[in-house]
Coordinates of C-alpha atoms in Angstrom, one line a residue:
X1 CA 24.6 -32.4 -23.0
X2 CA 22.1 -31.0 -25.1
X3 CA 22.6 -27.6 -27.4
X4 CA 22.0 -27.3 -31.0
X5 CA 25.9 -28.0 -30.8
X6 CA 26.1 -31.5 -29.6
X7 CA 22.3 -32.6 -31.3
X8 CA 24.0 -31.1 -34.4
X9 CA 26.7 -33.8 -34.4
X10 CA 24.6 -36.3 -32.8
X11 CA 22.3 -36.2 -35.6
X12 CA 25.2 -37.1 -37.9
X13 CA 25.6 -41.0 -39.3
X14 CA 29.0 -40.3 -40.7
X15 CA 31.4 -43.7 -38.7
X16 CA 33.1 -42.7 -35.1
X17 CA 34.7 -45.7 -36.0
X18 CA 38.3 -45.2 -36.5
X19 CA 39.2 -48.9 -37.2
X20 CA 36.2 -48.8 -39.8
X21 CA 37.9 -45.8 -41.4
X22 CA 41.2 -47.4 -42.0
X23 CA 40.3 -50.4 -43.5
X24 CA 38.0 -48.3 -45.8
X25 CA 40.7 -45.5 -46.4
X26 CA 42.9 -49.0 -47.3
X27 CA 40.2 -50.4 -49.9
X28 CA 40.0 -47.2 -51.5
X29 CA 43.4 -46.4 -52.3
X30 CA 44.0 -50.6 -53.4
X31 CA 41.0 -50.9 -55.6
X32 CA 40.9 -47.2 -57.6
X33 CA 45.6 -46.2 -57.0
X34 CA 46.3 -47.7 -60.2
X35 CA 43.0 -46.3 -62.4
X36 CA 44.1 -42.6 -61.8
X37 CA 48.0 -42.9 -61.7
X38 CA 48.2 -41.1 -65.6
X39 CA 49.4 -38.2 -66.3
X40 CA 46.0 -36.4 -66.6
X41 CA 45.5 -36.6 -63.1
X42 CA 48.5 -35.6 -62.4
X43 CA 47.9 -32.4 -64.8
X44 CA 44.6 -31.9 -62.6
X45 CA 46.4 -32.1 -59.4
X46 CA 49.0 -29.9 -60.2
X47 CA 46.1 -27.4 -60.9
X48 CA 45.0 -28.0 -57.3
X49 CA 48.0 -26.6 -55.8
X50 CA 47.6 -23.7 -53.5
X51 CA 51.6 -22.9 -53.7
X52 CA 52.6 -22.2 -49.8
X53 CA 56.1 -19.9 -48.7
X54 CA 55.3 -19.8 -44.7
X55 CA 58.6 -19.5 -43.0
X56 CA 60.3 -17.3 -40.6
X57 CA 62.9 -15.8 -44.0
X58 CA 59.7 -14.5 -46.0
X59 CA 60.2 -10.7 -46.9
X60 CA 58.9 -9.0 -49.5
X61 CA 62.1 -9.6 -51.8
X62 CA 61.6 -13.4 -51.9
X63 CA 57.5 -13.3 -51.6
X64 CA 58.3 -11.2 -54.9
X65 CA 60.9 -13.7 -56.0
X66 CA 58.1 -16.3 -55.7
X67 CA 55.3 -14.9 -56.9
X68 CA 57.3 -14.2 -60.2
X69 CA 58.0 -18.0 -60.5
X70 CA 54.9 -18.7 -60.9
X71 CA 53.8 -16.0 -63.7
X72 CA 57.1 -17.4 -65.6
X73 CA 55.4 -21.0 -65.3
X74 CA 52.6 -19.9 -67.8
X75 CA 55.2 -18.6 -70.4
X76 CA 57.5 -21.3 -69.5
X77 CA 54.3 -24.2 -70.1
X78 CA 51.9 -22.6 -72.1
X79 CA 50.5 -25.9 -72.9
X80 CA 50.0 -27.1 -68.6
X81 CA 47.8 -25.4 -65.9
X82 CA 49.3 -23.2 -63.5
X83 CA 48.6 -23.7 -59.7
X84 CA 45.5 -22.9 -58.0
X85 CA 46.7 -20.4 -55.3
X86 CA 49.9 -18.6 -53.6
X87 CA 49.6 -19.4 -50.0
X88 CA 51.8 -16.3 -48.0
X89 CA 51.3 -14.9 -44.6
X90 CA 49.0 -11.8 -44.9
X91 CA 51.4 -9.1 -44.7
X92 CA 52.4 -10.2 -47.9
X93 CA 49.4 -10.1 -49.9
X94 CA 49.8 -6.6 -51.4
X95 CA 53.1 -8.0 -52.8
X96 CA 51.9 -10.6 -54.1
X97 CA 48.7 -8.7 -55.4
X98 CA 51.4 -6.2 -57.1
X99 CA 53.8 -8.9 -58.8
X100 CA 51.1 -11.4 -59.5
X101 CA 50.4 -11.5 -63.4
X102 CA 48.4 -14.5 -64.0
X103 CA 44.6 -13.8 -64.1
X104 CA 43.1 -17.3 -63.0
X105 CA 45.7 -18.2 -59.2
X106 CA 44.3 -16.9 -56.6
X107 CA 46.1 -15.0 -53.5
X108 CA 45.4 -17.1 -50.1
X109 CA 46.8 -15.6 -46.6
X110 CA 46.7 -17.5 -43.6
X111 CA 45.5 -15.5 -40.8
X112 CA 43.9 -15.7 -37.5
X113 CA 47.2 -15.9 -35.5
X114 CA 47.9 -18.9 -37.6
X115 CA 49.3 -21.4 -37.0
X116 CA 48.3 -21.7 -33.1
X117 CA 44.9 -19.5 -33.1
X118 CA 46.1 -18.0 -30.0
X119 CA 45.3 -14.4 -29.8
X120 CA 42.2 -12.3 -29.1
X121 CA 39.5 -12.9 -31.0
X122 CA 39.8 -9.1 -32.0
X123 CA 43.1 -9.5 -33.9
X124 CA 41.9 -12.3 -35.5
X125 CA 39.1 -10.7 -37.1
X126 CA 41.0 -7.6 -38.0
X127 CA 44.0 -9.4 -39.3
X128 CA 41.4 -11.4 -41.8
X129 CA 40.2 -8.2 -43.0
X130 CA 43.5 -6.3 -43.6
X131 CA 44.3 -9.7 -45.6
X132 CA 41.3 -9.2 -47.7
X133 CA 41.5 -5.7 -48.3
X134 CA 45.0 -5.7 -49.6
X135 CA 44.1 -8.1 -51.8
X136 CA 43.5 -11.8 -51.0
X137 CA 40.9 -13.6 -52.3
X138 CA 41.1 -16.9 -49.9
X139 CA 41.5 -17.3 -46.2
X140 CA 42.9 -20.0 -44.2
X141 CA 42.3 -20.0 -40.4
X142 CA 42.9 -22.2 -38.0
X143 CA 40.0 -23.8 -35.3
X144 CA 40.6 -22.5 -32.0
X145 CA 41.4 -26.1 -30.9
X146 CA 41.9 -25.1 -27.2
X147 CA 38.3 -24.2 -27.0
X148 CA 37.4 -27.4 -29.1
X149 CA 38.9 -29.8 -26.9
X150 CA 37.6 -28.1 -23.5
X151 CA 34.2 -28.3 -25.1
X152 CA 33.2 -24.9 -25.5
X153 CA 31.8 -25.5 -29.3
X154 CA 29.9 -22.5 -28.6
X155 CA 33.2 -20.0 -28.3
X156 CA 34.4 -22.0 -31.3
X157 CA 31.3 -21.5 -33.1
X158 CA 31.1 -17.8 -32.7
X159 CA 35.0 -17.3 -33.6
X160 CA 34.7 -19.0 -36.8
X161 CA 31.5 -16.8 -37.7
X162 CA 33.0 -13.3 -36.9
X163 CA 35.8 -14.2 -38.8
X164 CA 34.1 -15.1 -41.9
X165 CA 32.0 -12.2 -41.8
X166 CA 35.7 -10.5 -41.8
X167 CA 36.7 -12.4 -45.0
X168 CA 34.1 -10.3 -46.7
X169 CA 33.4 -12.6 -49.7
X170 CA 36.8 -13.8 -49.9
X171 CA 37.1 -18.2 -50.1
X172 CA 36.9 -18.7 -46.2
X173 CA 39.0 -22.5 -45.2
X174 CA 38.9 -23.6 -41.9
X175 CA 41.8 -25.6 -40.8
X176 CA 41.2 -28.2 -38.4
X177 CA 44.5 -29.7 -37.2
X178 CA 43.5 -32.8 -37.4
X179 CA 46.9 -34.2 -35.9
X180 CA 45.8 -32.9 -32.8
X181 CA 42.0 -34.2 -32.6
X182 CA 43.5 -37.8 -34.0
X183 CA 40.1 -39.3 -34.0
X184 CA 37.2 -39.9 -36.3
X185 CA 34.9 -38.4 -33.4
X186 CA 36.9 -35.3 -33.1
X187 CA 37.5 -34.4 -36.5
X188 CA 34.0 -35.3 -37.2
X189 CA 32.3 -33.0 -34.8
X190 CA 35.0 -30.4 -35.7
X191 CA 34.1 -30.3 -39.5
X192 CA 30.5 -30.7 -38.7
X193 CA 31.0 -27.5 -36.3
X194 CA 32.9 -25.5 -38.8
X195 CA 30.5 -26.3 -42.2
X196 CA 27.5 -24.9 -40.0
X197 CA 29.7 -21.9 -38.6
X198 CA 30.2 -20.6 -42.2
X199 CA 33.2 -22.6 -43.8
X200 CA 33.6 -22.5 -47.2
X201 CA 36.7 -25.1 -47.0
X202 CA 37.4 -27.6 -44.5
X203 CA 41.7 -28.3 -44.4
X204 CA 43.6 -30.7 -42.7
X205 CA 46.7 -29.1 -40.9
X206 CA 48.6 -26.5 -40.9
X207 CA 52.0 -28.8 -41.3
X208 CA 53.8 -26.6 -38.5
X209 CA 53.3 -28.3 -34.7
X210 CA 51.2 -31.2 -35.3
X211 CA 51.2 -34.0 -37.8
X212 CA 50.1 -33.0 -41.3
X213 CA 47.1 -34.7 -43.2
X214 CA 46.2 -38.1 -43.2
X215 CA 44.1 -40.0 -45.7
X216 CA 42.1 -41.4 -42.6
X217 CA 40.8 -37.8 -41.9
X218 CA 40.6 -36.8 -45.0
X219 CA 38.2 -39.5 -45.3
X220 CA 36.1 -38.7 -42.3
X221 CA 36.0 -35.1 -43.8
X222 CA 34.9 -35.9 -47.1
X223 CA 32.1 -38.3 -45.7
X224 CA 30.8 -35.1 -43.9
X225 CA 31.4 -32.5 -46.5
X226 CA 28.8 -35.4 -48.1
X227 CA 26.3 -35.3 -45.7
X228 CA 26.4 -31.7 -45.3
X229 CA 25.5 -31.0 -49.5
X230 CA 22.5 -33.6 -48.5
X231 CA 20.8 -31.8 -45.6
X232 CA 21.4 -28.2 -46.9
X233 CA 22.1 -28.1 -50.5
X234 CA 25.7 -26.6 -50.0
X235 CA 29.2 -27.7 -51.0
X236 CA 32.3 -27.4 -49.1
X237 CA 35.7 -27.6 -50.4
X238 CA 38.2 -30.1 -48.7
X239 CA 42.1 -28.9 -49.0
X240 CA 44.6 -31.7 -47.6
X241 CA 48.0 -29.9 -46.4
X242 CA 50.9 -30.7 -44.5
X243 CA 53.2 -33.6 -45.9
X244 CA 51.7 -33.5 -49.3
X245 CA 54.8 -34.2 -50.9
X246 CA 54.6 -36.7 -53.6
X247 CA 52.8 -37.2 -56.4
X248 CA 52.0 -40.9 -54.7
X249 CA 50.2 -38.8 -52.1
X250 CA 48.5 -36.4 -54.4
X251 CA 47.2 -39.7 -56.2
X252 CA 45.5 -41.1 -53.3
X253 CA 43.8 -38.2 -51.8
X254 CA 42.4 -37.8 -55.4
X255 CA 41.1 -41.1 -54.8
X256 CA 39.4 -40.3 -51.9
X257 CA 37.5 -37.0 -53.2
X258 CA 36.9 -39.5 -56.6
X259 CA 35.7 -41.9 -55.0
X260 CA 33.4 -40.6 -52.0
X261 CA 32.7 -36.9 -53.4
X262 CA 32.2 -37.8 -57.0
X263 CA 33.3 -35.5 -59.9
X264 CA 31.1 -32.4 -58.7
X265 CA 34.2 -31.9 -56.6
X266 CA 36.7 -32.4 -59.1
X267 CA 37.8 -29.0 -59.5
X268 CA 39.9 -26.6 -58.1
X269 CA 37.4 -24.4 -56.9
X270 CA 36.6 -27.8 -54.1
X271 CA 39.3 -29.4 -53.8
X272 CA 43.1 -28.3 -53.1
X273 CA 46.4 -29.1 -52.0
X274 CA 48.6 -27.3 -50.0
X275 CA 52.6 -27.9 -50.2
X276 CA 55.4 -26.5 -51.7
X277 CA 57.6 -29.3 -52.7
X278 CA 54.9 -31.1 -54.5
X279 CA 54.7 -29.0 -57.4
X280 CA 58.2 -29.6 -58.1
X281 CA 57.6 -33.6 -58.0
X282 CA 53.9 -33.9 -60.1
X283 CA 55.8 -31.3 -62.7
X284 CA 58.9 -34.2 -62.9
X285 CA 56.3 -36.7 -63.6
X286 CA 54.8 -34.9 -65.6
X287 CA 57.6 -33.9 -68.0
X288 CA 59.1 -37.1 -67.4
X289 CA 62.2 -35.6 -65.9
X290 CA 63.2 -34.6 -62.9
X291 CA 62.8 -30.5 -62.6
X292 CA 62.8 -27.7 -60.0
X293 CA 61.0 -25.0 -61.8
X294 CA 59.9 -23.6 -58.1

């Protein structure tokens, strides 16, 4: 088949090659775990946090609750960065907008009938801008993978645009659920698909039905995120999320941005984590003892 779709991802040299992708993911993480194991890079990832409450319980009692935690981590550690983000469903970003204190963590909803993408395209849109207009700054949607794996890139395509155009300026992530497309090819042409559809982010997983991010995709997304800043100038920002748990894990997908991506992407404004039990582990490894400050 030929449509600017399919030559667009076509004309990509980033590996199909999933067996080539693990034994590079594997060099990576032997030749460069040990270098950025300190406690500085553990500062800096903790700083990459986009802290997540999704559940069925949220209300706007514990959203509050939560959202106070983390204005009480500034006066609590003056001396560390805060997180990056609070991740909450979008009903709850006016109360998070209202309790919310601390000037530089953003407010990131989820939205788009997240986590399945299954509703009309019209509630997505207008969800996203309800988000945005009571106050969040960053949205994470997920890729209508139905349409994706059927083939119809241009339905995909058109979704993705409509909603960013929605987001109104606000940080725009694109979540590929890359535990469903499992390979190099898929997740490939679905970064490649969402980068040219408007992303400003490219994430993993939601963490909900599927299994969570991998190194190996985070790999194949980084390698495109890479090619895309070649042919158009551009940079997109690569969040992993779902089973991000450790500061073991947060070490190696820092390895992988390092290593592939460079420094320009060493920030939190490109690169982000999404979990909330690993703020709780890089902070006990930080202080060198164990604490449950969230």
């Amino acid at each position: 088949m030929s449509d600017k779709y399919h030559d667009t991802i076509a004309a990509s040299k980033v590996t199909e090659d999933d067996a080539k992708v693990k034994a590079e993911v594997e060099r990576i993480i032997a030749e460069n775990y040990d270098k950025y194991n300190n406690p500085e890079v553990w500062k800096f990832l903790f700083n990459t946090i986009d802290l997540t409450t999704l559940k069925s319980t949220d209300s706007p009692q514990s959203v509050a609750a939560f959202t106070e935690r983390v204005n009480e981590f500034e006066e609590a550690h003056p001396e560390l960065p805060n997180v990056a983000a609070i991740c909450v469903y979008p009903n709850f970003a006016q109360i998070v907008r209202s309790v919310l204190e601390v000037s530089d963590v953003d407010i990131a909803c989820v939205s788009g009938g997240f986590p399945s993408s299954q509703t009309f395209p019209e509630v997505k849109t207008v969800e996203t801008a309800l988000a945005v207009s009571d106050g969040a700054d960053e949205i994470d949607i997920v890729l209508n993978v139905g349409n994706f794996l059927d083939g119809d890139y241009e339905a995909v395509c058109d979704e993705i645009a409509e909603i960013k155009e929605s987001c109104r300026g606000a940080k725009f992530k694109v979540i590929l659920e890359t535990g469903a497309l499992k390979t190099a090819e898929k997740i490939k042409a679905a970064s490649i698909l969402s980068m040219y559809s408007g992303a400003d982010f490219l994430k993993t997983s939601t963490g909900k039905e599927y299994p969570g991010a991998s190194l190996e995709a985070m790999y194949i997304m980084a390698q495109c995120v890479k090619e895309y800043k070649e042919t158009t100038g551009n940079i997109v920002g690569l969040k992993a999320a779902g089973g991000v748990a450790t500061t073991e894990d947060a070490v190696k997908y820092y390895c992988l941005i390092k290593e592939v991506l460079g420094d320009e992407w060493l920030t939190n404004e490109y690169f982000r984590l999404g979990a909330s039990r690993l703020a709780n582990h890089l902070l006990s490894d930080i202080l060198g003892k164990e604490t449950k400050f969230f």
